Coordinates of C-alpha atoms and ligand atoms in Angstrom, one line a residue:
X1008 CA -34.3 8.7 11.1
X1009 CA -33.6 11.6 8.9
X1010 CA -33.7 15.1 10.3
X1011 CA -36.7 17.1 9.2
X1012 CA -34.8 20.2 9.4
X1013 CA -31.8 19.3 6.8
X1014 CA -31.4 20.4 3.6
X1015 CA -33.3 17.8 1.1
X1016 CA -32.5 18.2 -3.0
X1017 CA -34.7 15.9 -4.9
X1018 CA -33.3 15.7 -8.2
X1019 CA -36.1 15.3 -10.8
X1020 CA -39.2 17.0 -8.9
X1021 CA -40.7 17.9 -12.2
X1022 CA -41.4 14.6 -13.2
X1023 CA -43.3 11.8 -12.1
X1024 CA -41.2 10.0 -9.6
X1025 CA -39.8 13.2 -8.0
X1026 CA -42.8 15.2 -7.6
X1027 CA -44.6 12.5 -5.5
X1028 CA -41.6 12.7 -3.7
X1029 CA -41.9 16.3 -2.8
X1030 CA -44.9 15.7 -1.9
X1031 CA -44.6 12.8 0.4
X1032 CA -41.5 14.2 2.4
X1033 CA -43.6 17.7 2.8
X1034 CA -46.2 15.3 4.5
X1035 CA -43.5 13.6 6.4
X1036 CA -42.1 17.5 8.0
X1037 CA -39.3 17.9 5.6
X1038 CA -39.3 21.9 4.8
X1039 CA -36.0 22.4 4.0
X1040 CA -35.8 21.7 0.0
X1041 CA -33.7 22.9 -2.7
X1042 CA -35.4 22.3 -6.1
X1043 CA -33.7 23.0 -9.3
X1044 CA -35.9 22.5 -12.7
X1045 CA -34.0 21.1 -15.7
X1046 CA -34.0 24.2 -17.5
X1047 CA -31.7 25.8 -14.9
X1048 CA -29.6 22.5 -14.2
X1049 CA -28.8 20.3 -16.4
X1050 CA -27.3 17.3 -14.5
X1051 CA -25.8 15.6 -17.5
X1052 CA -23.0 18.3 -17.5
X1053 CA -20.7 18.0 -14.9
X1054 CA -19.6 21.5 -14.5
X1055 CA -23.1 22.6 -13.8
X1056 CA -23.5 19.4 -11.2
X1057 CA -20.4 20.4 -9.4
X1058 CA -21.0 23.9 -9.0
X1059 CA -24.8 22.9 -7.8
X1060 CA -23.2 20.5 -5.3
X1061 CA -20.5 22.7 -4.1
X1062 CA -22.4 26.1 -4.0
X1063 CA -26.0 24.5 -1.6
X1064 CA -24.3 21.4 -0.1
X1065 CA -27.4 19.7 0.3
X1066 CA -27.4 16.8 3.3
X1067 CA -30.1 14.4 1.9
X1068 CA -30.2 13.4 -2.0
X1069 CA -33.2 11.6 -4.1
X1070 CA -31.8 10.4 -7.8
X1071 CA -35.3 10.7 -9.3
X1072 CA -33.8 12.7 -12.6
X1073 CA -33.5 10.1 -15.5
X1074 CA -34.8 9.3 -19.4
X1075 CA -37.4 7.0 -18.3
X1076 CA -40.1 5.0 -21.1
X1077 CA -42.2 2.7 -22.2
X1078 CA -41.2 0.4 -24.8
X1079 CA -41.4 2.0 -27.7
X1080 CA -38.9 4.5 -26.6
X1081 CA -36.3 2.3 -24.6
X1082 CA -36.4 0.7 -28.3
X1083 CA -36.2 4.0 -30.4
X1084 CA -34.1 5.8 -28.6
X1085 CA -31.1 3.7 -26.9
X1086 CA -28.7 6.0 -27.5
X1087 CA -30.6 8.6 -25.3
X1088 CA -31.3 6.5 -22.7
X1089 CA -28.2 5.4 -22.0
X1090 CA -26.2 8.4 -22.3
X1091 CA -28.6 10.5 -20.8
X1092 CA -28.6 8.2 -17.2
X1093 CA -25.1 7.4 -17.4
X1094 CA -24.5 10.9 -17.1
X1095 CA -26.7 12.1 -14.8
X1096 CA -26.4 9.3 -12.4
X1097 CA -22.2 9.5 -12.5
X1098 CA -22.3 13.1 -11.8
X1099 CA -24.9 13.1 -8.8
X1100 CA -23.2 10.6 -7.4
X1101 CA -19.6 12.0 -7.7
X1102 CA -20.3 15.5 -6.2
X1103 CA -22.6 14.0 -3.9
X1104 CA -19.9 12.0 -2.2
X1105 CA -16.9 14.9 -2.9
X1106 CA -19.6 17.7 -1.4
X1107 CA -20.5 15.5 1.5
X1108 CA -24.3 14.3 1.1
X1109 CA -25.5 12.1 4.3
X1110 CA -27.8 10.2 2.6
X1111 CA -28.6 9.3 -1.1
X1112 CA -31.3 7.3 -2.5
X1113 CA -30.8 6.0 -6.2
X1114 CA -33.6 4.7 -8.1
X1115 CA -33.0 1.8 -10.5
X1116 CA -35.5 0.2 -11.9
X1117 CA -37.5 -3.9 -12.2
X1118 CA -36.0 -3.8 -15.6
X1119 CA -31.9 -4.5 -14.6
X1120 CA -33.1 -8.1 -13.6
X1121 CA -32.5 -10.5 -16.4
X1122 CA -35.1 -11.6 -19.0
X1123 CA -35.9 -14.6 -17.6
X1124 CA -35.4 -14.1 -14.1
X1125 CA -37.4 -17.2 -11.3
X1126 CA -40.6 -15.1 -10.4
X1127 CA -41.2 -13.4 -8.1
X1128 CA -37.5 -11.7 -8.9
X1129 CA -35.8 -11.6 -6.0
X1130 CA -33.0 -8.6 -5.2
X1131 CA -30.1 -11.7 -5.4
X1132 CA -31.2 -11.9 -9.2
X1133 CA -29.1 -9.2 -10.1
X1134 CA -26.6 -10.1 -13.2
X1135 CA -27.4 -13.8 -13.4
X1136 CA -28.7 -13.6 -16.7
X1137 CA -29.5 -11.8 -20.4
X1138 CA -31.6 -8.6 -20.0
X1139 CA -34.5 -8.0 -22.1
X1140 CA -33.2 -6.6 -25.6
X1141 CA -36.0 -3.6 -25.9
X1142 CA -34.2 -2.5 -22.4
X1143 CA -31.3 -3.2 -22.5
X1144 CA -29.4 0.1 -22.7
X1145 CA -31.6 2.0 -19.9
X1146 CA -31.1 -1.4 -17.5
X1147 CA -27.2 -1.0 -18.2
X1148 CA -27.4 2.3 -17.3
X1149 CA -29.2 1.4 -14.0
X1150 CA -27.4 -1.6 -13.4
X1151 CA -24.1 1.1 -13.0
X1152 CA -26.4 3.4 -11.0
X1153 CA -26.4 0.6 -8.9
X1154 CA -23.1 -1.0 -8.9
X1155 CA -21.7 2.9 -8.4
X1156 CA -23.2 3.8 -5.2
X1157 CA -21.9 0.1 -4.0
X1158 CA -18.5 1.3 -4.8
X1159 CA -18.8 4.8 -3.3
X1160 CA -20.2 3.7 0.0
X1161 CA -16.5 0.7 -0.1
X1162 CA -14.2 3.4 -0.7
X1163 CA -15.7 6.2 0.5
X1164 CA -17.8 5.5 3.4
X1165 CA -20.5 7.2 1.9
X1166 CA -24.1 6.2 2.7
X1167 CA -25.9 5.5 -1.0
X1168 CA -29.0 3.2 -0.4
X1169 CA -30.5 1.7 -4.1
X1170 CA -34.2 0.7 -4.3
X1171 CA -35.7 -1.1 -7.6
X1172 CA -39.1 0.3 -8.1
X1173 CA -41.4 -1.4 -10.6
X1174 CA -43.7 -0.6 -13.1
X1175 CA -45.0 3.0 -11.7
X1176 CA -48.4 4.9 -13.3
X1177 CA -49.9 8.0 -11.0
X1178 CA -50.4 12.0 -11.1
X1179 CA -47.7 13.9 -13.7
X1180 CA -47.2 10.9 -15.6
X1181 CA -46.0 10.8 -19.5
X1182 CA -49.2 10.3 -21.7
X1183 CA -47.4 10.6 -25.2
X1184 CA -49.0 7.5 -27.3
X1185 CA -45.9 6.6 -28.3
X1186 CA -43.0 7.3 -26.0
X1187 CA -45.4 6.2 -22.7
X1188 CA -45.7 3.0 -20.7
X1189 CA -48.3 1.5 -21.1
X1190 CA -51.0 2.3 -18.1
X1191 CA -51.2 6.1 -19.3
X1192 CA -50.8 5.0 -22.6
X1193 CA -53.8 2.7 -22.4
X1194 CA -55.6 5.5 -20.1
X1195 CA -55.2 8.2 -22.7
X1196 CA -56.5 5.7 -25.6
X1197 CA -60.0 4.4 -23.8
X1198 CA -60.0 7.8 -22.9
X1199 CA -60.1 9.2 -26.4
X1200 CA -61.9 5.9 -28.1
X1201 CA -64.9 7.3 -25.8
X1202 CA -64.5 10.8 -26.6
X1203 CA -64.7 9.8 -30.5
X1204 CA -67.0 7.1 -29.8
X1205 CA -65.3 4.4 -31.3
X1206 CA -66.4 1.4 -30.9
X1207 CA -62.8 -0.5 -30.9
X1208 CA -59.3 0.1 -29.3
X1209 CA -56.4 -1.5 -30.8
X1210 CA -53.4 -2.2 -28.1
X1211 CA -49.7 -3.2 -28.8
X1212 CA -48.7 -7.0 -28.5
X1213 CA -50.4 -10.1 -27.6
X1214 CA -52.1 -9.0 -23.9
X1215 CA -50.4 -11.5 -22.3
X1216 CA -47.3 -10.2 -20.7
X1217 CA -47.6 -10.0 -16.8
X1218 CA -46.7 -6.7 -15.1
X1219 CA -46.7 -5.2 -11.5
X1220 CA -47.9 -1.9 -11.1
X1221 CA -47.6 0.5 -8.2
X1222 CA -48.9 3.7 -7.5
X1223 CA -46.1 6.4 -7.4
X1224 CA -47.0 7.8 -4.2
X1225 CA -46.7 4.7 -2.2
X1226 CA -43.1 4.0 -4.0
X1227 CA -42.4 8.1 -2.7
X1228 CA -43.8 6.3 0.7
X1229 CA -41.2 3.7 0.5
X1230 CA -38.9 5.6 -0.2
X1231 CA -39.1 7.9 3.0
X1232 CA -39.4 4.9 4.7
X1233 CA -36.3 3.7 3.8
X1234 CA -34.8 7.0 4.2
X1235 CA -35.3 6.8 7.5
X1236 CA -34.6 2.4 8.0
X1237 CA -31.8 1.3 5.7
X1238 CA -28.4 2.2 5.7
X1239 CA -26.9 -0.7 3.3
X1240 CA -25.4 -1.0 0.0
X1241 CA -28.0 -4.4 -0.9
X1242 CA -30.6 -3.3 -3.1
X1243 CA -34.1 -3.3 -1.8
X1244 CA -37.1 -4.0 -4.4
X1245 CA -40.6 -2.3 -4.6
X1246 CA -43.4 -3.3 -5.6
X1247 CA -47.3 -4.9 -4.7
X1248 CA -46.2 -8.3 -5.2
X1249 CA -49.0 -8.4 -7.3
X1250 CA -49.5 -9.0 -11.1
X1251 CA -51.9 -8.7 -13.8
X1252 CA -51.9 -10.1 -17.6
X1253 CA -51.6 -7.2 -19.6
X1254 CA -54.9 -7.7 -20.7
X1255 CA -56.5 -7.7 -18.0
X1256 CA -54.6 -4.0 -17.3
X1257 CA -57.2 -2.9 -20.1
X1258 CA -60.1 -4.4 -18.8
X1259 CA -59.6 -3.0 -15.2
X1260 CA -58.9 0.9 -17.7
X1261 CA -61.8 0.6 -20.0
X1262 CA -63.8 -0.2 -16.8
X1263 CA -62.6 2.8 -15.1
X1264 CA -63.3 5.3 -18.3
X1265 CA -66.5 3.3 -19.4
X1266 CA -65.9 2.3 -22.5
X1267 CA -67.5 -0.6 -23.8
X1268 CA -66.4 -1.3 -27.1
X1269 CA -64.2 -4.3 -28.6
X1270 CA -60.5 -4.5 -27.4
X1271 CA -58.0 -5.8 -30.3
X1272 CA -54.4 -6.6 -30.1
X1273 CA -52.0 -5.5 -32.5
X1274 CA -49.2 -8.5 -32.6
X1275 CA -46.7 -6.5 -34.6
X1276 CA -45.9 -4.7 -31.6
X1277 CA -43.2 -6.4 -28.8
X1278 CA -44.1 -7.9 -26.2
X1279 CA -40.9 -7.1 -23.9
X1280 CA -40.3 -9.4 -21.0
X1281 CA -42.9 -11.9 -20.6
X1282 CA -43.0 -11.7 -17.0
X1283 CA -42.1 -9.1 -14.4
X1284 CA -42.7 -9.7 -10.9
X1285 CA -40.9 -8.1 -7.8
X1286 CA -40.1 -10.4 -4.7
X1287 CA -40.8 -7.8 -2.2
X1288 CA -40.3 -9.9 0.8
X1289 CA -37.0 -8.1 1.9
X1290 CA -39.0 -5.0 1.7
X1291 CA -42.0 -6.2 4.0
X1292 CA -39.6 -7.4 6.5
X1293 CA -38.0 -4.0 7.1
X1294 CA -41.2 -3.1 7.9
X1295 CA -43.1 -2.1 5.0
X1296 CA -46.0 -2.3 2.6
X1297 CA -48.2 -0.8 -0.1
X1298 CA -51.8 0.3 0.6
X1299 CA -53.2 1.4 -2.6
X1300 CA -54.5 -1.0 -4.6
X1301 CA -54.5 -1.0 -8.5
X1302 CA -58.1 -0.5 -8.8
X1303 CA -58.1 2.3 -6.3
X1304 CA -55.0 4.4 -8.3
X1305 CA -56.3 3.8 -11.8
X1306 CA -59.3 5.8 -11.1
X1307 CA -57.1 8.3 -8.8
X1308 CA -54.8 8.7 -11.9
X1309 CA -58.0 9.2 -14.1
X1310 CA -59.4 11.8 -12.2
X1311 CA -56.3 13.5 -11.9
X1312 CA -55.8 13.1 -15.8
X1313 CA -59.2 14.9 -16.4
X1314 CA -58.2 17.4 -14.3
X1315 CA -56.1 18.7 -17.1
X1316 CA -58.2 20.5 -19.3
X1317 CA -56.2 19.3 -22.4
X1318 CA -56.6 16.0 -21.5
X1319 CA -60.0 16.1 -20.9
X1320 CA -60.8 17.1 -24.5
X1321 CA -58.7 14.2 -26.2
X1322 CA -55.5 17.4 -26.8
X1323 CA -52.1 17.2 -25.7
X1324 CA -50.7 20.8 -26.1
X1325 CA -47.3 19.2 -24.9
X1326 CA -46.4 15.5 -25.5
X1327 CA -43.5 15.2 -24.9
X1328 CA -40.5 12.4 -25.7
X1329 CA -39.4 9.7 -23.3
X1330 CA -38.1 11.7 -20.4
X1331 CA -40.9 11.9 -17.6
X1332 CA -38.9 12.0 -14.4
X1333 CA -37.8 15.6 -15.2
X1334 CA -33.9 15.3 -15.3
Ligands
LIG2418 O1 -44.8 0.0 -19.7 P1 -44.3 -0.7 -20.9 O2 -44.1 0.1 -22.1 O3 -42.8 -1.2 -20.6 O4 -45.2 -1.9 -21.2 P2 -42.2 -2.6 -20.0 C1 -45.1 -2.7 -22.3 C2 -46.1 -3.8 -22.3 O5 -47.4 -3.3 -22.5 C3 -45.7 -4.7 -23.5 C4 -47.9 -3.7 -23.8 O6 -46.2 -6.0 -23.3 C5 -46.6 -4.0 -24.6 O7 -46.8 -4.9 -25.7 N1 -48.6 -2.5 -24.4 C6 -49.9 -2.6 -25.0 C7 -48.2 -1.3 -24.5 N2 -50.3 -1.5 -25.4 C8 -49.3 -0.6 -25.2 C9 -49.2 0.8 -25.4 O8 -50.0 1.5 -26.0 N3 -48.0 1.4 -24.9 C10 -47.0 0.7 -24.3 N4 -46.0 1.4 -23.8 N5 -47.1 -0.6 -24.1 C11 -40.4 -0.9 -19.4 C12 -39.0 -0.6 -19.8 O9 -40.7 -2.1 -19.8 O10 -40.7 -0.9 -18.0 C13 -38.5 0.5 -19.0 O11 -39.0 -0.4 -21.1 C14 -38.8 0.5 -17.5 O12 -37.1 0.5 -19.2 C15 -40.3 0.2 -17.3 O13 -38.0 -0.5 -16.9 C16 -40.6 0.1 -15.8 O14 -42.9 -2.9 -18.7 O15 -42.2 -3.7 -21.0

């Protein structure tokens, strides 16, 4: 078990991922944070990482702080998404192990499993096969997140525990209609196809892909969980161990929003991998599970979405690119 009382940095609490996890370890007694927004750290330059690390030594680290996407942008802007996590993720992890950290969770992501992986994927999956071209360079990226924290913990005794979260939708999510993925995407669109009354919503691809989708504040759960459970270098998936046709992802939105009109799909647009589905057995044996369902945090995430005054109108006074988890 982690000690309440130690000094916890979440890197990327602006975003997404690291703001539920805020949350979540505030619930769990942690009070001792030290929270740095990108504009006054900017963890792709080492200099500022090192003198971070060495000036607040914190004890516990969550890697939340990446260029995350939907497809569009994995595919528009590789460049960006590899750098940008290489970056981040070698410098966290290098001062985290020179300045000491306990404990460091890295997130990785469902998309460093190959292609064509045996559903449901299971962690052993892990470089068996091509990755998924639209991904590519963000899985690569991931895949050395991952491979780095193995090495550091053989040479260095360090303790860096991996987990492999996948699809995620929830409160502070990216809802640019372009650079998203696609359950705010989608939200936004029914959203605004009522608004303007339209009586049609065009979506990208064929609807058939099959996703997994988990509501970030049970992955933040997990994550404290295995915070407190898991001290080895073997990644650990997370996920429902559920999946839905991307198609029927729309269906379960413009029920949620009430919009009744005709949805079209736009077969220009990729696909990506046909199939994504997390084995989450190892997960479930340690001891844990997820308990809201998709139905459930779809209309959570809406309410929260219309909480936002923009939003509510159909304006976005900031869309911003690919880069949700607040780096
Ligand atoms: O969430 P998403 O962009 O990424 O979902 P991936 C893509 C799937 O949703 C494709 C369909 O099958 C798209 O054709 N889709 C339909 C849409 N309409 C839309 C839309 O308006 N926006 C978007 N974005 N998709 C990502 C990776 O893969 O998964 C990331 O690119 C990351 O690297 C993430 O791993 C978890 O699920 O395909």
């Amino acid at each position: 078990m982690l000690d309440r009382h130690r000094l916890v940095y979440v890197a990327g609490h602006e975003g997404m991922v690291g703001s539920a996890l805020v949350r979540k370890l505030r619930q769990k007694g942690f009070n001792n944070f030290i929270l740095r927004k990108r504009a006054e750290l900017d963890l792709t330059d080492s200099v500022q990482t090192r003198d971070f690390f060495r000036e607040h030594s914190p004890d516990y680290v969550y890697l939340a702080a990446a260029q995350v996407g939907g497809i569009y942008a994995n595919n528009t802007y590789p460049a960006d998404f590899i750098w940008n996590n290489l970056s981040i993720q070698s410098n966290v992890l290098k001062y985290a192990m020179e300045f000491k950290v306990r404990k460091l969770l890295f997130l990785g992501s469902s998309c460093i499993y190959p292609r064509m992986a045996p559903q449901p994927i299971k962690e052993e999956y892990l470089l068996t096969g091509l990755l998924e071209p639209t991904n590519e360079p963000y899985a690569i990226a991931k895949i050395a997140g991952i491979i780095s924290c193995q090495s550091f913990n053989r040479q260095y005794g360090t303790n860096f525990i991996s987990v492999m979260p996948t699809n995620l939708y929830g409160p502070n999510d990216n809802y640019d209609q372009l650079n998203a993925h696609v359950l705010p995407s989608l939200l936004r669109r029914f959203h605004e196809a009522q608004l303007q009354k339209q009586d049609k919503v065009v979506n990208w691809g064929s609807g058939s892909p099959r996703r997994e989708f988990l509501h970030v504040d049970d992955l933040a759960d997990a994550c404290c969980f295995l915070m407190d459970h898991y001290d080895q270098s073997g990644i650990v998936n997370i996920g429902s161990g559920q999946d839905i046709t991307i198609g029927e992802l729309a269906e379960l939105i413009a029920d949620v929003v009430g919009f009744r009109g005709i949805i079209e799909w736009d077969r220009t647009k990729p696909d990506g991998t046909p199939r994504k589905l997390l084995d989450v057995s190892k997960l479930t044996a340690l001891g844990w599970s997820y308990s809201i369902s998709l139905e459930d945090g779809i209309r959570m995430t809406y309410e929260d979405f219309l909480r936002q005054p923009a939003r509510a109108r159909g304006m976005f006074a900031h869309d911003r690119s690919g880069d949700n988890q607040g780096a």
